[in-house]
Each structure stands twice: as structure tokens, then as C-alpha cells.
CSV table of C-alpha atoms in Angstrom, one decimal:
chain,number,residue,atom,x,y,z
A,1,UNK,CA,30.5,-0.8,9.8
A,2,UNK,CA,29.0,0.6,6.6
A,3,UNK,CA,25.4,1.8,6.3
A,4,UNK,CA,24.6,-1.2,4.1
A,5,UNK,CA,25.9,-3.7,6.6
A,6,UNK,CA,24.0,-2.0,9.4
A,7,UNK,CA,20.8,-2.0,7.4
A,8,UNK,CA,21.0,-5.6,6.4
A,9,UNK,CA,21.6,-6.6,10.0
A,10,UNK,CA,18.6,-4.6,11.1
A,11,UNK,CA,16.4,-6.4,8.6
A,12,UNK,CA,16.9,-9.7,10.5
A,13,UNK,CA,15.3,-8.1,13.6
A,14,UNK,CA,12.9,-5.7,11.9
A,15,UNK,CA,9.5,-5.2,13.6
A,16,UNK,CA,6.4,-3.2,12.5
A,17,UNK,CA,7.4,-0.6,15.1
A,18,UNK,CA,11.0,-0.2,13.8
A,19,UNK,CA,9.9,-0.1,10.1
A,20,UNK,CA,9.4,3.7,9.9
A,21,UNK,CA,12.9,4.5,11.2
A,22,UNK,CA,14.6,2.0,9.0
A,23,UNK,CA,12.7,3.2,6.0
A,24,UNK,CA,13.5,6.9,6.6
A,25,UNK,CA,17.2,6.0,7.1
A,26,UNK,CA,17.3,4.1,3.9
A,27,UNK,CA,15.4,6.9,2.1
A,28,UNK,CA,18.1,9.5,3.2
A,29,UNK,CA,20.8,7.1,2.1
A,30,UNK,CA,19.4,6.4,-1.3
A,31,UNK,CA,18.5,10.0,-1.8
A,32,UNK,CA,22.2,10.8,-1.6
A,33,UNK,CA,23.7,7.7,-3.3
A,34,UNK,CA,21.2,6.5,-5.9
A,35,UNK,CA,21.8,8.8,-8.9
A,36,UNK,CA,18.5,8.3,-10.7
A,37,UNK,CA,16.6,8.8,-7.5
A,38,UNK,CA,18.6,11.8,-6.4
A,39,UNK,CA,18.0,13.4,-9.8
A,40,UNK,CA,14.3,12.7,-9.6
A,41,UNK,CA,14.1,14.3,-6.2
A,42,UNK,CA,16.0,17.3,-7.5
A,43,UNK,CA,13.6,17.7,-10.4
A,44,UNK,CA,10.7,17.6,-7.9
A,45,UNK,CA,12.4,20.2,-5.7
A,46,UNK,CA,12.1,17.8,-2.7
A,47,UNK,CA,14.8,18.0,-0.1
A,48,UNK,CA,15.4,14.8,1.9
A,49,UNK,CA,15.6,16.7,5.2
A,50,UNK,CA,12.0,17.7,4.7
A,51,UNK,CA,10.8,14.1,4.7
A,52,UNK,CA,9.7,13.0,8.2
A,53,UNK,CA,6.9,10.6,7.5
A,54,UNK,CA,6.5,7.7,5.1
A,55,UNK,CA,3.8,9.6,3.3
A,56,UNK,CA,6.3,12.4,2.7
A,57,UNK,CA,8.6,10.2,0.6
A,58,UNK,CA,8.5,10.8,-3.2
A,59,UNK,CA,8.3,7.3,-4.8
A,60,UNK,CA,10.3,6.6,-8.0
A,61,UNK,CA,8.1,5.7,-10.9
A,62,UNK,CA,8.6,2.1,-11.9
A,63,UNK,CA,9.4,3.1,-15.5
A,64,UNK,CA,12.8,4.3,-14.3
A,65,UNK,CA,13.9,0.7,-14.1
A,66,UNK,CA,13.5,0.5,-17.9
A,67,UNK,CA,15.3,3.7,-18.8
A,68,UNK,CA,18.0,4.0,-16.1
A,69,UNK,CA,20.5,1.9,-14.1
A,70,UNK,CA,18.8,2.2,-10.7
A,71,UNK,CA,21.7,1.5,-8.5
A,72,UNK,CA,22.8,2.8,-5.1
A,73,UNK,CA,26.5,3.4,-5.1
A,74,UNK,CA,28.2,4.3,-1.9
A,75,UNK,CA,31.1,2.3,-3.4
A,76,UNK,CA,31.5,1.0,-6.9
A,77,UNK,CA,30.2,-2.6,-7.4
A,78,UNK,CA,29.6,-4.8,-10.3
A,79,UNK,CA,26.2,-6.6,-10.6
A,80,UNK,CA,26.5,-10.3,-10.1
A,81,UNK,CA,23.1,-11.0,-11.7
A,82,UNK,CA,20.7,-9.1,-13.9
A,83,UNK,CA,16.9,-9.7,-13.7
A,84,UNK,CA,14.7,-8.6,-16.5
A,85,UNK,CA,10.9,-8.3,-16.5
A,86,UNK,CA,8.8,-10.4,-18.8
A,87,UNK,CA,7.5,-8.7,-21.9
A,88,UNK,CA,7.1,-8.9,-25.7
A,89,UNK,CA,9.8,-8.1,-28.2
A,90,UNK,CA,8.2,-4.7,-28.7
A,91,UNK,CA,8.3,-3.8,-25.0
A,92,UNK,CA,11.3,-2.4,-23.2
A,93,UNK,CA,12.0,-4.7,-20.2
A,94,UNK,CA,12.7,-3.4,-16.7
A,95,UNK,CA,16.2,-4.2,-15.4
A,96,UNK,CA,17.2,-4.9,-11.8
A,97,UNK,CA,20.9,-5.0,-11.2
A,98,UNK,CA,21.7,-7.3,-8.3
A,99,UNK,CA,24.8,-6.8,-6.3
A,100,UNK,CA,24.4,-9.9,-4.1
A,101,UNK,CA,22.3,-12.7,-5.5
A,102,UNK,CA,22.4,-14.6,-2.2
A,103,UNK,CA,20.7,-11.8,-0.5
A,104,UNK,CA,17.8,-12.1,-2.8
A,105,UNK,CA,17.6,-15.9,-2.4
A,106,UNK,CA,17.9,-15.7,1.4
A,107,UNK,CA,15.3,-13.0,1.6
A,108,UNK,CA,12.8,-14.9,-0.6
A,109,UNK,CA,13.3,-18.1,1.3
A,110,UNK,CA,12.8,-16.4,4.6
A,111,UNK,CA,9.6,-14.8,3.4
A,112,UNK,CA,8.3,-18.1,2.0
A,113,UNK,CA,9.0,-20.0,5.2
A,114,UNK,CA,7.2,-17.3,7.2
A,115,UNK,CA,4.0,-18.3,5.5
A,116,UNK,CA,4.5,-21.9,4.4
A,117,UNK,CA,7.1,-23.4,6.8
A,118,UNK,CA,10.5,-24.9,6.0
A,119,UNK,CA,11.5,-25.4,2.4
A,120,UNK,CA,12.5,-29.0,3.3
A,121,UNK,CA,8.8,-29.7,3.9
A,122,UNK,CA,8.0,-29.1,0.2
A,123,UNK,CA,8.6,-30.4,-3.4
A,124,UNK,CA,8.5,-27.5,-5.9
A,125,UNK,CA,7.4,-28.1,-9.5
A,126,UNK,CA,7.0,-25.2,-11.9
A,127,UNK,CA,5.3,-24.2,-15.2
A,128,UNK,CA,7.0,-21.0,-16.2
A,129,UNK,CA,7.6,-21.3,-19.9
A,130,UNK,CA,7.8,-17.7,-20.9
A,131,UNK,CA,10.1,-16.8,-18.0
A,132,UNK,CA,12.4,-19.7,-18.9
A,133,UNK,CA,12.5,-18.8,-22.6
A,134,UNK,CA,13.1,-15.1,-22.1
A,135,UNK,CA,15.8,-15.6,-19.4
A,136,UNK,CA,17.1,-13.4,-16.6
A,137,UNK,CA,14.0,-14.1,-14.5
A,138,UNK,CA,14.0,-13.4,-10.8
A,139,UNK,CA,11.0,-15.8,-10.4
A,140,UNK,CA,13.0,-18.6,-12.0
A,141,UNK,CA,16.0,-17.9,-9.8
A,142,UNK,CA,13.7,-18.0,-6.7
A,143,UNK,CA,12.1,-21.3,-7.6
A,144,UNK,CA,15.4,-22.8,-8.6
A,145,UNK,CA,16.8,-21.9,-5.2
A,146,UNK,CA,13.7,-23.3,-3.3
A,147,UNK,CA,14.0,-26.6,-5.2
A,148,UNK,CA,17.7,-26.9,-4.4
A,149,UNK,CA,17.3,-26.0,-0.8
A,150,UNK,CA,14.4,-28.5,-0.4
A,151,UNK,CA,16.7,-31.4,-1.4
A,152,UNK,CA,14.1,-32.8,-3.7
A,153,UNK,CA,15.0,-35.4,-6.3
A,154,UNK,CA,12.5,-34.3,-8.9
A,155,UNK,CA,13.4,-31.6,-11.5
A,156,UNK,CA,11.7,-28.3,-10.8
A,157,UNK,CA,10.9,-27.0,-14.3
A,158,UNK,CA,8.7,-28.4,-17.1
A,159,UNK,CA,8.7,-26.1,-20.1
A,160,UNK,CA,5.6,-27.4,-21.9
A,161,UNK,CA,5.9,-31.2,-21.3
A,162,UNK,CA,2.7,-31.7,-19.4
A,163,UNK,CA,3.0,-35.5,-19.4
A,164,UNK,CA,6.4,-35.3,-17.7
A,165,UNK,CA,5.0,-32.9,-15.1
A,166,UNK,CA,2.1,-35.3,-14.3
A,167,UNK,CA,4.6,-38.1,-13.9
A,168,UNK,CA,6.7,-35.9,-11.5
A,169,UNK,CA,3.6,-35.0,-9.6
A,170,UNK,CA,2.7,-38.7,-9.2
A,171,UNK,CA,6.2,-39.6,-8.0
A,172,UNK,CA,6.3,-36.6,-5.6
A,173,UNK,CA,3.2,-37.9,-3.9
A,174,UNK,CA,5.1,-41.0,-3.0
A,175,UNK,CA,7.6,-39.1,-1.0
A,176,UNK,CA,6.6,-39.3,2.7
A,177,UNK,CA,6.3,-36.1,4.7
A,178,UNK,CA,6.4,-33.8,1.8
A,179,UNK,CA,3.8,-31.3,0.5
A,180,UNK,CA,3.8,-30.4,-3.2
A,181,UNK,CA,3.6,-26.9,-4.6
A,182,UNK,CA,2.9,-26.3,-8.2
A,183,UNK,CA,4.0,-22.8,-9.2
A,184,UNK,CA,2.8,-21.5,-12.6
A,185,UNK,CA,2.1,-18.5,-14.7
A,186,UNK,CA,-1.6,-18.2,-15.2
A,187,UNK,CA,-1.8,-19.1,-18.9
A,188,UNK,CA,0.4,-22.2,-18.5
A,189,UNK,CA,-1.8,-23.5,-15.6
A,190,UNK,CA,-4.8,-23.0,-17.8
A,191,UNK,CA,-3.1,-24.8,-20.7
A,192,UNK,CA,-2.4,-27.7,-18.3
A,193,UNK,CA,-5.9,-28.1,-17.0
A,194,UNK,CA,-7.4,-27.8,-20.5
A,195,UNK,CA,-5.4,-30.9,-21.4
A,196,UNK,CA,-5.6,-32.9,-18.2
A,197,UNK,CA,-8.6,-31.5,-16.2
A,198,UNK,CA,-9.6,-34.9,-14.8
A,199,UNK,CA,-6.2,-36.3,-14.0
A,200,UNK,CA,-5.9,-37.5,-10.4
A,201,UNK,CA,-2.3,-36.2,-10.3
A,202,UNK,CA,-3.7,-32.6,-10.1
A,203,UNK,CA,-5.4,-33.3,-6.8
A,204,UNK,CA,-4.0,-32.6,-3.3
A,205,UNK,CA,-1.6,-29.9,-4.4
A,206,UNK,CA,-0.9,-26.4,-3.3
A,207,UNK,CA,-1.2,-24.3,-6.5
A,208,UNK,CA,0.6,-21.0,-6.5
A,209,UNK,CA,-0.2,-18.8,-9.6
A,210,UNK,CA,2.0,-15.9,-10.4
A,211,UNK,CA,-0.4,-14.1,-12.6
A,212,UNK,CA,0.0,-13.0,-16.2
A,213,UNK,CA,-1.4,-14.1,-19.5
A,214,UNK,CA,1.6,-12.6,-21.4
A,215,UNK,CA,-0.6,-12.1,-24.4
A,216,UNK,CA,-1.2,-15.9,-24.7
A,217,UNK,CA,-4.9,-15.8,-23.4
A,218,UNK,CA,-7.4,-13.2,-22.7
A,219,UNK,CA,-7.0,-11.4,-19.4
A,220,UNK,CA,-9.3,-12.6,-16.6
A,221,UNK,CA,-10.3,-11.3,-13.2
A,222,UNK,CA,-8.9,-13.3,-10.3
A,223,UNK,CA,-12.3,-14.9,-9.3
A,224,UNK,CA,-12.8,-16.2,-12.8
A,225,UNK,CA,-9.2,-17.5,-13.1
A,226,UNK,CA,-9.2,-19.2,-9.7
A,227,UNK,CA,-12.7,-20.6,-10.3
A,228,UNK,CA,-11.5,-22.3,-13.6
A,229,UNK,CA,-8.4,-23.6,-11.9
A,230,UNK,CA,-10.3,-25.0,-9.0
A,231,UNK,CA,-12.4,-27.1,-11.3
A,232,UNK,CA,-9.3,-29.2,-12.0
A,233,UNK,CA,-7.2,-28.8,-8.9
A,234,UNK,CA,-10.0,-29.2,-6.4
A,235,UNK,CA,-11.9,-27.0,-4.0
A,236,UNK,CA,-8.9,-25.7,-2.0
A,237,UNK,CA,-8.2,-22.0,-2.7
A,238,UNK,CA,-5.6,-21.1,-5.3
A,239,UNK,CA,-2.6,-19.3,-3.8
A,240,UNK,CA,-0.9,-16.3,-5.4
A,241,UNK,CA,2.4,-14.4,-5.3
A,242,UNK,CA,2.7,-10.7,-5.6
A,243,UNK,CA,6.2,-9.9,-6.8
A,244,UNK,CA,8.0,-8.1,-9.6
A,245,UNK,CA,11.4,-7.8,-11.1
A,246,UNK,CA,12.0,-4.5,-9.4
A,247,UNK,CA,11.5,-5.9,-5.9
A,248,UNK,CA,13.6,-8.4,-3.9
A,249,UNK,CA,10.6,-9.2,-1.6
A,250,UNK,CA,7.3,-10.9,-2.2
A,251,UNK,CA,3.8,-11.0,-0.7
A,252,UNK,CA,1.6,-14.1,-0.7
A,253,UNK,CA,-2.1,-14.8,-0.9
A,254,UNK,CA,-2.9,-18.1,0.9
A,255,UNK,CA,-6.0,-19.0,-1.0
A,256,UNK,CA,-8.4,-16.2,-0.2
A,257,UNK,CA,-7.4,-13.6,-2.7
A,258,UNK,CA,-5.8,-11.3,-0.1
A,259,UNK,CA,-2.0,-10.7,-0.1
A,260,UNK,CA,0.0,-10.6,3.1
A,261,UNK,CA,3.2,-8.6,3.1
A,262,UNK,CA,6.3,-9.5,5.2
A,263,UNK,CA,7.7,-7.0,7.7
A,264,UNK,CA,10.2,-5.5,5.3
A,265,UNK,CA,7.5,-4.8,2.6
A,266,UNK,CA,5.0,-2.0,3.1
A,267,UNK,CA,2.1,-1.1,0.7
A,268,UNK,CA,0.9,2.4,0.6
A,269,UNK,CA,-1.9,3.6,-1.6
A,270,UNK,CA,-2.2,6.9,-3.6
A,271,UNK,CA,-4.8,8.6,-5.6
A,272,UNK,CA,-4.5,7.2,-9.1
A,273,UNK,CA,-4.8,10.7,-10.6
A,274,UNK,CA,-2.3,12.3,-8.2
A,275,UNK,CA,1.0,10.5,-7.6
A,276,UNK,CA,1.8,12.6,-4.6
A,277,UNK,CA,-1.5,12.1,-2.7
A,278,UNK,CA,-0.4,9.2,-0.5
A,279,UNK,CA,-2.0,7.8,2.6
A,280,UNK,CA,-1.3,5.0,5.1
A,281,UNK,CA,-5.1,4.6,5.7
A,282,UNK,CA,-6.5,5.0,2.2
A,283,UNK,CA,-8.9,2.0,1.4
A,284,UNK,CA,-8.2,1.8,-2.3
A,285,UNK,CA,-6.0,3.3,-4.9
A,286,UNK,CA,-2.7,2.8,-6.8
A,287,UNK,CA,0.2,0.9,-5.1
A,288,UNK,CA,3.3,2.5,-3.8
A,289,UNK,CA,5.6,-0.1,-2.3
A,290,UNK,CA,8.5,0.1,0.1
A,291,UNK,CA,10.8,-2.9,0.0
A,292,UNK,CA,13.6,-2.5,2.5
A,293,UNK,CA,15.5,-5.4,0.9
A,294,UNK,CA,16.2,-3.2,-2.1
A,295,UNK,CA,19.3,-1.8,-0.4
A,296,UNK,CA,21.3,-1.7,-3.7
A,297,UNK,CA,18.6,-0.3,-6.1
A,298,UNK,CA,15.7,1.8,-4.9
A,299,UNK,CA,13.3,0.8,-2.1
A,300,UNK,CA,10.6,3.3,-2.9
A,301,UNK,CA,8.7,2.5,-6.0
A,302,UNK,CA,5.5,3.9,-7.6
A,303,UNK,CA,3.8,1.0,-9.4
A,304,UNK,CA,0.9,0.9,-11.9
A,305,UNK,CA,-1.1,-1.6,-9.9
A,306,UNK,CA,-4.5,-0.9,-8.3
A,307,UNK,CA,-5.4,-2.3,-4.9
A,308,UNK,CA,-7.8,-2.4,-2.0
A,309,UNK,CA,-6.5,-2.4,1.5
A,310,UNK,CA,-8.2,-4.3,4.4
A,311,UNK,CA,-8.1,-3.3,8.1
A,312,UNK,CA,-5.8,-6.2,8.9
A,313,UNK,CA,-3.2,-4.9,6.5
A,314,UNK,CA,-3.8,-7.4,3.8
A,315,UNK,CA,-4.6,-6.2,0.3
A,316,UNK,CA,-6.2,-7.2,-2.9
A,317,UNK,CA,-4.8,-6.5,-6.4
A,318,UNK,CA,-7.6,-5.1,-8.5
A,319,UNK,CA,-5.7,-4.8,-11.8
A,320,UNK,CA,-3.6,-2.3,-13.7
A,321,UNK,CA,-4.0,1.4,-14.4
A,322,UNK,CA,-5.1,2.3,-18.0
A,323,UNK,CA,-2.5,2.1,-20.8
A,324,UNK,CA,0.2,0.4,-18.6
A,325,UNK,CA,2.1,-2.6,-19.8
A,326,UNK,CA,1.0,-6.1,-18.8
A,327,UNK,CA,4.1,-7.1,-16.9
A,328,UNK,CA,5.5,-8.6,-13.7
A,329,UNK,CA,3.9,-11.2,-11.5
A,330,UNK,CA,0.2,-11.3,-10.7
A,331,UNK,CA,-0.8,-8.4,-12.8
A,332,UNK,CA,-4.3,-9.5,-13.7
A,333,UNK,CA,-6.6,-6.9,-15.2
């Protein structure tokens, strides 16, 4: 059995106690077989055999996904899907080459069901206009899969047709035993409530915002955004997703502003002014993320997001580091 097969099998039974060993094994594998990562480690003068703790791992700056093909190649394989980050025409978009699309979909569904229950309990409706227009969106692929797996009759996506979305919401509420989740990029949700703030169809939903104004509106802190949305959607907390093109896993906030990561996703914080000052107990700093689902790219990524950790392991996203692109999901300044 190949290392890849062994690793993917281990993910199904991964526990917090077994995370370290699985992460270090994957690090050694990718240090040998992921060319951009191997070259980065060589430039740093870091030898994989010297890495014994998670905090010893050098994390690949996320910009490498814009400039290199970040692929782990024990054997040659052709990408079956390509995911691109959102961005303007002047920005270079990150690329995630996906060897096995079903792995991404299965992993995303498993994480969602961990926090929200079976997909078949839900009807998924989405306002993701910029993602649909730019194409190659991992978020669109995830929502598309959720909607198909739920067996719902309603279409999932509404580009800018708010009237059709309200009609679908009204119809969905007539389906017995189903909850409704409205998934939207921040600016699109704000556009919706600006037009239909008092419409009864917006009540009794679970609203999942994925962040991002994409240059369409001014950036807002989370409290301001969620407060404005709650005026239309009701007093229940606004849920959020923390994900990005470069990751195959997601974390979720269930309405309180704190993100909870699944077992295969680990957040470590570093000193924003020192990329190699990493700690498992640091209370705030810049995010380094380990995503053990990233078996075919790189699992160890240095992001430009700032966060605060809480004792229970949940985290708040505070914004972006100065001069970094506004990109990805839930990157609110």
C-alpha cells in the first residue's frame, strides 16, 4: 500500500492524539516529493530529519500557490480539477491542482455533517455571484455537491436574481423535515437585504457567510457585518465558513464568531513579524495551518490572516496582515 493510501485511510480514524504523528509523517513525505516545498526547505537550510515537533515545521508561504505548481508527486498524475482563488483582473490568482475531486467533496461533506448533521436534512441555496462568474471555485464545487447529495428539488445558485431566490426560499419552507441554509459571499448578502430587508422569506434560515467584499463594498469588521445581516435575517447568529482555495478542509463558526476546526485541520499562530516564531499556545498572531487532507499539494501553509485563539481550541479571524490581497473565504479586514 502506498503512503498516500495509508494516509487517506488514517484520516478516517484520525484523533487529536494521533494528529502529530500523522502530520510529521506527511511533512517528511512532502518534504521529499513536493518540489516547491523541497526547494523552499533547501533554501532555508532546514533538514526534515531535524523536525520533531509541529512547531519545528517550516510552513510554505501561501504565495507559492500563485507562482508554482504546488503538487506532491510520488507518481505522475494529471489534475482532474483546478481551483482558482477569487480576485480582480489585476491580481494573480492562487491555483490548487486537485488529483481526486471526490476526495475534496467527501472531505467537505464529512466536515459539514460533523457540525450540522446529515446533508439530507438541508436545502442549500447560494448567492455566490463573483465565484460563479470567475469560475474554477472550490466553494461553488462544494455547494454544488452538498445540494446534489441533499436530494433537493430547488436549484442551488442564484446569480443576482433576488426575486427567484425569495421564491425558492418560500418553496423550500414548504418541504417537511428540511432546514434551509443560505450560503453567500458578504457583499451579495448585503445586496439582498438592502433590497428585501422586510421580506418574510428571509426569516427562519441558517445564514452562512463566506466573507469577502471583493471590492464591491467597503470592508467591515465581523460584528458590523453580522449586525447588519441580523436586522434582516432575525436575531439568530450568522454562521461563517473559514476556507480557502489552497485548503481542502474548512472550519465553521456556528453563530458566535468563533471558528471550530475539524480533527484534520490544525491552526498554529506565529509572530506576524517573524514567520519562524511559531507556538501551539500563542493567544494571538498570524495563522499557520496544517490541513492533512492536502495530501497531493502541501499541507503546511503560512497564511496572511490574523487570529485570536481561545482555550477551547476555537479561533477568531481578526483580519488580514498589511498589504496582503483581499482573497479567499472569510477574509474580513
